[in-house]
Tab-separated table of C-alpha atoms in Angstrom:
chain	number	residue	atom	x	y	z
A	25	UNK	CA	48.370	-21.351	7.339
A	26	UNK	CA	46.312	-19.604	4.715
A	27	UNK	CA	46.145	-15.391	5.384
A	28	UNK	CA	43.221	-13.208	4.539
A	29	UNK	CA	42.904	-9.580	4.263
A	30	UNK	CA	39.076	-7.443	3.462
A	31	UNK	CA	39.130	-4.255	1.681
A	32	UNK	CA	36.755	-1.644	2.324
A	33	UNK	CA	35.993	1.827	0.660
A	34	UNK	CA	34.237	3.533	4.185
A	35	UNK	CA	35.888	3.861	6.809
A	36	UNK	CA	35.852	2.101	9.945
A	37	UNK	CA	34.769	4.348	11.882
A	38	UNK	CA	31.612	5.405	10.328
A	39	UNK	CA	28.638	3.581	12.448
A	40	UNK	CA	26.816	1.663	9.989
A	41	UNK	CA	26.067	-2.131	8.858
A	42	UNK	CA	28.508	-2.732	7.033
A	43	UNK	CA	31.492	-2.005	9.978
A	44	UNK	CA	29.665	-4.029	11.969
A	45	UNK	CA	29.471	-7.330	9.444
A	46	UNK	CA	33.315	-6.198	9.164
A	47	UNK	CA	33.259	-6.429	12.817
A	48	UNK	CA	31.666	-10.046	13.229
A	49	UNK	CA	34.608	-11.073	10.639
A	50	UNK	CA	37.193	-9.671	13.407
A	51	UNK	CA	35.519	-11.416	16.626
A	52	UNK	CA	35.453	-14.497	14.201
A	53	UNK	CA	38.990	-14.574	14.170
A	54	UNK	CA	38.808	-17.705	15.761
A	55	UNK	CA	36.632	-19.591	13.785
A	56	UNK	CA	39.168	-18.803	11.071
A	57	UNK	CA	41.952	-20.267	12.041
A	58	UNK	CA	39.753	-23.449	12.554
A	59	UNK	CA	39.604	-24.226	9.292
A	60	UNK	CA	43.404	-23.609	8.803
A	61	UNK	CA	42.729	-19.559	7.745
A	62	UNK	CA	44.007	-16.615	9.199
A	63	UNK	CA	42.600	-13.202	9.044
A	64	UNK	CA	45.293	-10.259	9.249
A	65	UNK	CA	44.245	-6.965	7.639
A	66	UNK	CA	41.370	-4.763	6.663
A	67	UNK	CA	42.456	-1.960	4.504
A	68	UNK	CA	40.110	1.325	5.417
A	69	UNK	CA	41.092	5.067	3.706
A	70	UNK	CA	41.535	5.913	7.166
A	71	UNK	CA	42.931	3.590	8.066
A	72	UNK	CA	44.855	-0.714	7.981
A	73	UNK	CA	43.324	-1.914	10.815
A	74	UNK	CA	45.117	-5.524	11.882
A	75	UNK	CA	42.898	-8.006	12.835
A	76	UNK	CA	45.736	-9.918	14.321
A	77	UNK	CA	45.705	-7.947	18.005
A	78	UNK	CA	42.089	-7.104	17.897
A	79	UNK	CA	39.249	-9.308	19.396
A	80	UNK	CA	36.418	-6.228	17.651
A	81	UNK	CA	36.759	-3.481	15.497
A	82	UNK	CA	36.494	-0.992	18.158
A	83	UNK	CA	37.262	1.916	15.269
A	84	UNK	CA	33.195	2.053	15.321
A	85	UNK	CA	31.967	5.514	16.829
A	86	UNK	CA	35.464	5.750	17.970
A	87	UNK	CA	35.568	10.070	17.251
A	88	UNK	CA	31.330	10.652	17.444
A	89	UNK	CA	31.830	13.575	19.395
A	90	UNK	CA	35.423	14.365	19.171
A	91	UNK	CA	36.327	18.552	18.251
A	92	UNK	CA	37.447	16.814	14.473
A	93	UNK	CA	34.249	15.160	14.029
A	94	UNK	CA	31.907	17.736	14.962
A	95	UNK	CA	34.097	20.060	12.120
A	96	UNK	CA	33.224	17.558	9.440
A	97	UNK	CA	30.082	16.645	10.711
A	98	UNK	CA	28.960	20.316	10.163
A	99	UNK	CA	31.109	21.015	6.992
A	100	UNK	CA	29.176	17.631	5.230
A	101	UNK	CA	25.759	20.009	6.371
A	102	UNK	CA	27.158	22.119	4.076
A	103	UNK	CA	28.492	20.991	1.871
A	104	UNK	CA	25.027	18.859	1.302
A	105	UNK	CA	23.242	21.915	1.400
A	106	UNK	CA	25.252	23.907	-1.172
A	107	UNK	CA	25.831	20.338	-3.221
A	108	UNK	CA	22.292	18.724	-3.898
A	109	UNK	CA	22.238	15.469	-5.377
A	110	UNK	CA	19.178	16.139	-7.049
A	111	UNK	CA	21.274	17.480	-9.714
A	112	UNK	CA	24.572	16.128	-11.726
A	113	UNK	CA	26.816	18.024	-10.734
A	114	UNK	CA	26.503	18.264	-6.939
A	115	UNK	CA	25.690	14.435	-7.382
A	116	UNK	CA	28.429	13.468	-9.366
A	117	UNK	CA	30.849	15.058	-6.727
A	118	UNK	CA	29.387	13.557	-3.901
A	119	UNK	CA	29.661	9.608	-5.624
A	120	UNK	CA	33.176	10.930	-6.861
A	121	UNK	CA	34.603	11.762	-3.178
A	122	UNK	CA	31.934	9.602	-1.028
A	123	UNK	CA	33.045	6.541	-3.192
A	124	UNK	CA	35.683	6.602	-5.933
A	125	UNK	CA	38.382	8.600	-4.544
A	126	UNK	CA	37.829	7.029	-0.898
A	127	UNK	CA	37.568	3.226	-2.754
A	128	UNK	CA	40.877	3.793	-4.127
A	129	UNK	CA	42.289	5.049	-1.377
A	130	UNK	CA	41.722	1.246	0.201
A	131	UNK	CA	43.019	0.035	-2.802
A	132	UNK	CA	46.379	1.901	-2.171
A	133	UNK	CA	46.830	0.365	0.841
A	134	UNK	CA	47.178	-2.952	-0.601
A	135	UNK	CA	50.503	-1.878	-1.910
A	136	UNK	CA	52.687	-4.519	0.135
A	137	UNK	CA	49.948	-7.249	1.162
A	138	UNK	CA	50.505	-10.851	0.543
A	139	UNK	CA	47.345	-12.742	1.282
A	140	UNK	CA	45.673	-15.724	-0.558
A	141	UNK	CA	42.607	-14.193	-0.338
A	142	UNK	CA	40.840	-10.502	-0.407
A	143	UNK	CA	37.763	-9.928	0.934
A	144	UNK	CA	35.827	-7.016	-0.903
A	145	UNK	CA	32.941	-5.331	1.198
A	146	UNK	CA	31.810	-3.160	-1.752
A	147	UNK	CA	31.993	-2.917	-5.133
A	148	UNK	CA	33.896	0.251	-5.365
A	149	UNK	CA	36.528	-1.482	-3.786
A	150	UNK	CA	36.884	-4.474	-6.320
A	151	UNK	CA	36.690	-2.158	-9.428
A	152	UNK	CA	39.226	0.325	-8.704
A	153	UNK	CA	41.536	-2.991	-6.858
A	154	UNK	CA	40.889	-4.658	-11.003
A	155	UNK	CA	41.735	-1.122	-11.891
A	156	UNK	CA	44.553	-1.311	-10.398
A	157	UNK	CA	46.126	-4.452	-10.616
A	158	UNK	CA	44.435	-6.220	-12.842
A	159	UNK	CA	45.014	-10.514	-12.692
A	160	UNK	CA	48.672	-10.039	-11.770
A	161	UNK	CA	48.346	-10.481	-7.719
A	162	UNK	CA	47.722	-14.540	-6.927
A	163	UNK	CA	45.145	-13.666	-4.718
A	164	UNK	CA	41.723	-15.486	-5.259
A	165	UNK	CA	38.588	-12.743	-3.972
A	166	UNK	CA	35.645	-12.787	-3.039
A	167	UNK	CA	32.900	-10.010	-3.359
A	168	UNK	CA	30.085	-9.340	-0.787
A	169	UNK	CA	26.759	-7.497	-1.945
A	170	UNK	CA	24.909	-6.184	0.514
A	171	UNK	CA	21.770	-5.660	-1.389
A	172	UNK	CA	18.204	-7.554	-2.377
A	173	UNK	CA	18.466	-6.961	-6.034
A	174	UNK	CA	20.679	-4.694	-8.166
A	175	UNK	CA	23.952	-3.855	-7.071
A	176	UNK	CA	22.903	0.060	-6.491
A	177	UNK	CA	19.818	-0.067	-5.361
A	178	UNK	CA	20.113	1.563	-1.587
A	179	UNK	CA	22.901	4.630	-3.332
A	180	UNK	CA	20.119	5.147	-6.194
A	181	UNK	CA	17.921	6.999	-4.734
A	182	UNK	CA	20.236	8.936	-2.941
A	183	UNK	CA	22.363	10.063	-6.230
A	184	UNK	CA	18.630	11.185	-8.075
A	185	UNK	CA	20.489	13.852	-9.741
A	186	UNK	CA	23.152	11.756	-10.879
A	187	UNK	CA	21.088	7.933	-12.040
A	188	UNK	CA	17.728	10.114	-13.057
A	189	UNK	CA	19.884	9.694	-16.657
A	190	UNK	CA	19.723	6.550	-17.989
A	191	UNK	CA	23.068	5.940	-19.785
A	192	UNK	CA	24.608	7.171	-16.410
A	193	UNK	CA	22.369	4.729	-14.624
A	194	UNK	CA	23.327	2.109	-17.551
A	195	UNK	CA	27.348	2.965	-17.091
A	196	UNK	CA	26.753	2.148	-13.793
A	197	UNK	CA	25.502	-0.622	-13.751
A	198	UNK	CA	27.389	-2.051	-16.649
A	199	UNK	CA	30.956	-1.191	-14.665
A	200	UNK	CA	28.944	-3.351	-11.773
A	201	UNK	CA	28.477	-6.595	-13.807
A	202	UNK	CA	32.403	-5.959	-15.465
A	203	UNK	CA	33.175	-6.353	-11.438
A	204	UNK	CA	31.735	-9.293	-10.631
A	205	UNK	CA	32.361	-11.455	-13.441
A	206	UNK	CA	36.318	-10.090	-12.740
A	207	UNK	CA	35.884	-11.644	-8.624
A	208	UNK	CA	35.848	-15.417	-8.055
A	209	UNK	CA	33.007	-15.426	-6.820
A	210	UNK	CA	30.527	-12.950	-5.497
A	211	UNK	CA	28.667	-14.002	-1.999
A	212	UNK	CA	25.247	-12.370	-1.384
A	213	UNK	CA	23.671	-12.073	2.127
A	214	UNK	CA	20.357	-13.726	1.686
A	215	UNK	CA	19.395	-16.885	-0.887
A	216	UNK	CA	15.980	-14.617	-2.465
A	217	UNK	CA	19.543	-12.410	-3.606
A	218	UNK	CA	21.086	-14.971	-5.484
A	219	UNK	CA	17.689	-16.200	-6.803
A	220	UNK	CA	17.579	-12.182	-8.799
A	221	UNK	CA	21.277	-12.272	-9.648
A	222	UNK	CA	22.066	-13.036	-12.992
A	223	UNK	CA	25.336	-14.506	-12.575
A	224	UNK	CA	25.776	-18.414	-13.267
A	225	UNK	CA	25.039	-20.378	-9.990
A	226	UNK	CA	29.202	-21.404	-10.113
A	227	UNK	CA	29.784	-17.920	-9.319
A	228	UNK	CA	27.849	-17.138	-6.875
A	229	UNK	CA	26.074	-17.859	-2.972
A	230	UNK	CA	25.095	-16.565	0.255
A	231	UNK	CA	26.544	-16.235	3.862
A	232	UNK	CA	24.305	-15.131	6.377
A	233	UNK	CA	25.583	-12.352	8.598
A	234	UNK	CA	25.956	-13.891	11.518
A	235	UNK	CA	26.817	-12.470	15.315
A	236	UNK	CA	28.715	-13.935	17.769
A	237	UNK	CA	26.419	-15.414	20.662
A	238	UNK	CA	26.112	-14.251	24.547
A	239	UNK	CA	25.588	-16.293	27.943
A	240	UNK	CA	23.901	-17.116	30.133
A	241	UNK	CA	20.660	-16.175	28.054
A	242	UNK	CA	16.934	-15.254	29.573
A	243	UNK	CA	13.510	-14.574	28.671
A	244	UNK	CA	13.034	-10.214	28.549
A	245	UNK	CA	11.287	-10.074	31.859
A	246	UNK	CA	7.635	-9.658	31.511
A	247	UNK	CA	6.543	-5.384	32.005
A	248	UNK	CA	3.242	-3.720	31.046
A	249	UNK	CA	3.881	-2.365	28.339
A	250	UNK	CA	4.916	-3.334	25.111
A	251	UNK	CA	8.606	-1.527	24.514
A	252	UNK	CA	9.073	-1.662	21.324
A	253	UNK	CA	12.786	-0.614	19.373
A	254	UNK	CA	14.214	0.273	16.751
A	255	UNK	CA	18.279	0.506	16.252
A	256	UNK	CA	19.169	1.835	13.456
A	257	UNK	CA	20.315	5.089	11.692
A	258	UNK	CA	17.656	7.931	11.405
A	259	UNK	CA	16.804	8.037	7.386
A	260	UNK	CA	13.565	8.172	5.645
A	261	UNK	CA	15.151	4.864	4.361
A	262	UNK	CA	14.626	3.043	7.913
A	263	UNK	CA	11.377	4.604	8.261
A	264	UNK	CA	11.750	6.073	11.962
A	265	UNK	CA	9.258	9.215	10.945
A	266	UNK	CA	6.787	5.945	9.941
A	267	UNK	CA	6.727	4.157	13.857
A	268	UNK	CA	6.297	7.790	15.452
A	269	UNK	CA	3.250	8.201	12.716
A	270	UNK	CA	1.513	4.832	13.280
A	271	UNK	CA	2.234	5.661	17.560
A	272	UNK	CA	0.035	9.060	16.677
A	273	UNK	CA	-3.015	6.802	15.226
A	274	UNK	CA	-3.460	4.137	18.591
A	275	UNK	CA	-5.908	4.875	20.627
A	276	UNK	CA	-5.764	6.972	23.902
A	277	UNK	CA	-5.803	3.772	25.996
A	278	UNK	CA	-3.023	2.038	23.352
A	279	UNK	CA	-0.882	4.935	23.420
A	280	UNK	CA	-0.327	4.027	26.999
A	281	UNK	CA	0.391	0.889	27.139
A	282	UNK	CA	3.600	1.566	24.591
A	283	UNK	CA	6.722	2.656	24.742
A	284	UNK	CA	8.985	3.249	21.855
A	285	UNK	CA	12.889	3.111	21.814
A	286	UNK	CA	15.154	4.695	19.045
A	287	UNK	CA	18.158	3.850	18.555
A	288	UNK	CA	20.750	5.777	16.079
A	289	UNK	CA	21.403	9.247	14.286
A	290	UNK	CA	21.447	10.359	11.047
A	291	UNK	CA	19.599	13.326	8.367
A	292	UNK	CA	16.100	12.252	9.724
A	293	UNK	CA	16.951	13.060	13.156
A	294	UNK	CA	15.114	16.414	13.196
A	295	UNK	CA	12.735	15.133	11.415
A	296	UNK	CA	11.628	12.977	14.035
A	297	UNK	CA	11.903	15.335	16.958
A	298	UNK	CA	9.775	17.768	15.599
A	299	UNK	CA	6.838	14.753	15.143
A	300	UNK	CA	7.537	13.876	18.272
A	301	UNK	CA	6.669	17.604	19.741
A	302	UNK	CA	4.067	17.710	17.038
A	303	UNK	CA	1.916	15.028	18.827
A	304	UNK	CA	2.612	15.080	22.083
A	305	UNK	CA	4.882	11.711	22.103
A	306	UNK	CA	7.680	12.870	24.846
A	307	UNK	CA	6.252	10.772	27.216
A	308	UNK	CA	5.986	7.491	24.861
A	309	UNK	CA	9.055	7.667	22.986
A	310	UNK	CA	13.059	8.178	24.003
A	311	UNK	CA	15.903	9.095	21.918
A	312	UNK	CA	18.852	7.734	22.626
A	313	UNK	CA	21.206	8.583	20.153
A	314	UNK	CA	24.596	7.177	18.850
A	315	UNK	CA	25.264	3.998	21.405
A	316	UNK	CA	27.755	1.125	22.117
A	317	UNK	CA	24.999	-0.811	24.548
A	318	UNK	CA	23.359	-2.436	21.976
A	319	UNK	CA	23.250	-5.408	22.980
A	320	UNK	CA	22.177	-4.066	27.165
A	321	UNK	CA	19.600	-2.101	25.772
A	322	UNK	CA	17.762	-4.536	23.251
A	323	UNK	CA	17.971	-6.883	26.954
A	324	UNK	CA	15.098	-4.800	28.364
A	325	UNK	CA	12.651	-4.420	24.979
A	326	UNK	CA	9.667	-6.246	23.798
A	327	UNK	CA	9.741	-6.179	20.202
A	328	UNK	CA	11.749	-4.731	17.576
A	329	UNK	CA	10.855	-2.472	13.824
A	330	UNK	CA	12.203	-1.770	11.389
A	331	UNK	CA	9.812	-0.472	8.465
A	332	UNK	CA	13.359	0.143	5.632
A	333	UNK	CA	12.821	0.317	2.387
A	334	UNK	CA	15.277	-2.578	1.324
A	335	UNK	CA	18.007	-4.453	3.121
A	336	UNK	CA	20.132	-6.625	2.777
A	337	UNK	CA	20.628	-8.273	6.258
A	338	UNK	CA	20.182	-6.385	8.877
A	339	UNK	CA	23.071	-6.659	11.826
A	340	UNK	CA	20.028	-5.338	14.102
A	341	UNK	CA	17.865	-7.673	13.465
A	342	UNK	CA	20.313	-10.496	14.408
A	343	UNK	CA	20.673	-8.987	17.269
A	344	UNK	CA	17.066	-8.154	18.240
A	345	UNK	CA	16.345	-11.949	17.736
A	346	UNK	CA	19.573	-12.677	19.892
A	347	UNK	CA	17.623	-11.299	22.404
A	348	UNK	CA	14.762	-12.981	21.921
A	349	UNK	CA	12.918	-9.962	20.609
A	350	UNK	CA	9.698	-10.024	18.050
A	351	UNK	CA	10.351	-8.833	14.992
A	352	UNK	CA	8.002	-6.629	12.483
A	353	UNK	CA	10.013	-5.397	9.254
A	354	UNK	CA	9.297	-4.921	5.900
A	355	UNK	CA	8.961	-7.971	3.412
A	356	UNK	CA	12.283	-6.446	1.750
A	357	UNK	CA	16.101	-8.332	0.499
A	358	UNK	CA	17.369	-11.146	3.529
A	359	UNK	CA	14.396	-9.529	5.921
A	360	UNK	CA	12.520	-12.303	3.373
A	361	UNK	CA	14.465	-15.350	5.123
A	362	UNK	CA	15.071	-14.516	9.182
A	363	UNK	CA	11.194	-13.637	10.070
A	364	UNK	CA	8.542	-17.033	11.034
A	365	UNK	CA	4.576	-16.465	12.099
A	366	UNK	CA	6.512	-18.181	14.924
A	367	UNK	CA	7.768	-14.314	16.349
A	368	UNK	CA	7.638	-11.592	14.179
A	369	UNK	CA	5.863	-10.640	10.613
A	370	UNK	CA	6.136	-8.500	8.293
A	371	UNK	CA	4.896	-5.293	7.824
A	372	UNK	CA	4.470	-2.387	5.568
A	373	UNK	CA	5.113	1.585	5.668
A	374	UNK	CA	1.464	3.136	5.930
A	375	UNK	CA	1.389	4.213	9.512
A	376	UNK	CA	-1.934	2.873	9.838
A	377	UNK	CA	-1.530	-0.614	9.239
A	378	UNK	CA	0.975	-0.746	11.819
A	379	UNK	CA	-0.485	1.049	14.648
A	380	UNK	CA	-3.597	-1.761	13.848
A	381	UNK	CA	-0.388	-3.919	14.017
A	382	UNK	CA	0.490	-2.806	17.451
A	383	UNK	CA	-3.033	-2.992	18.792
A	384	UNK	CA	-3.123	-6.992	18.029
A	385	UNK	CA	0.457	-7.059	19.570
A	386	UNK	CA	-0.792	-5.988	23.348
A	387	UNK	CA	-4.966	-6.846	22.504
A	388	UNK	CA	-3.731	-10.455	22.203
A	389	UNK	CA	-0.596	-10.688	23.982
A	390	UNK	CA	1.558	-11.765	21.317
A	391	UNK	CA	5.186	-11.198	23.065
A	392	UNK	CA	4.810	-14.696	25.218
A	393	UNK	CA	7.985	-16.064	26.326
A	394	UNK	CA	7.137	-19.134	23.686
A	395	UNK	CA	7.563	-16.573	20.916
A	396	UNK	CA	10.315	-15.026	22.828
A	397	UNK	CA	12.408	-18.597	23.142
A	398	UNK	CA	10.904	-19.165	18.800
A	399	UNK	CA	13.456	-16.137	17.908
A	400	UNK	CA	16.515	-17.056	20.012
A	401	UNK	CA	16.123	-20.168	18.658
A	402	UNK	CA	15.890	-19.495	15.013
A	403	UNK	CA	19.138	-17.022	16.230
A	404	UNK	CA	20.953	-19.667	17.561
A	405	UNK	CA	20.497	-21.886	14.242
A	406	UNK	CA	21.156	-19.657	11.469
A	407	UNK	CA	22.428	-16.252	12.312
A	408	UNK	CA	25.476	-16.387	15.145
A	409	UNK	CA	28.759	-16.022	14.776
A	410	UNK	CA	29.904	-19.052	14.020
A	411	UNK	CA	27.833	-20.179	11.463
A	412	UNK	CA	29.111	-17.237	8.932
A	413	UNK	CA	32.194	-17.830	9.537
A	414	UNK	CA	31.763	-21.231	8.935
A	415	UNK	CA	30.362	-20.475	5.716
A	416	UNK	CA	32.354	-17.807	4.425
A	417	UNK	CA	36.050	-20.687	5.553
A	418	UNK	CA	33.755	-23.059	2.549
A	419	UNK	CA	33.721	-20.589	0.254
A	420	UNK	CA	36.865	-19.275	0.640
A	421	UNK	CA	38.807	-22.869	0.997
A	422	UNK	CA	36.227	-23.893	-1.807
A	423	UNK	CA	38.081	-21.110	-4.801
């Protein structure tokens, strides 16, 4: 049986999308074994996680609420104010410690690893691996890119002080290109990203993300209100404030038929709370913070809303489809391949247009049992965990 290990440059305790993809890999270990593969370890800057003794990545969010987490959070807030990402020094320091140094730590943990295959979850860890080992190791490698177009699209807006300089941006993209050519295969999360990629056809492919199915699924029970939900880190990038703005624009009689639930935390938390208070929406919006029972929360919802700027293949939308929810999201990245008219629609980041879409959902009674079943069926066909692991198994065994 051939062994696989995963390398990721961020702590496994972090609550973010790629760690939920890592969790899918861990949960899919049994499906890897069906193909004669063994998922061994995940190497991260904070630890080495043994996938052979766990059935899920239980580290995600495990430090939330602890004294050390609170201290680190306060320190990060302080440093964020002290070192602005809008100037070169601040952005450079943050890039080094958030990405480069973390990637180095993760790769250093590979010293005694003897895997046949290595899966890199980010460019940084792949680059540091080849800088340290070159071609001295025999492991076949794949790099997963969680982007819709160029590899740094989700990073650049957060570090404008660095990437606003064209020569630094060009250098960063050149390094990305070099790393992409060093690995044996680059795996994107959707076909749209493959089409955009400059790599040759034999060098690239795509595999949809997936999550484990649930047993005894039933359509969500009807309610006298439209229950909207957004599960994502609270940020301008994800657009929760836009959803709140849209609710404020609804006619009073429509607003009384809407209940919004926001799950997650992040830098936009205070802004969202302020808008809810300003618009007097407290009785229409529930902010649940970070939760580990997202699947249970989604069971009681009708429609999932995500007005993101960019995405790869959002795990949150896949989880919503697993529960048969109607999907409303911006047409970016892999979302273009996830939504079909039978169970969803594309939206914009314009609050008035989103408000109009919500009104139509209510007036037309759009979210019916047949719509829920269509959403659920698409999940079963393309986004369940067994399909995802089968895809990666085929890629690995073809190298």
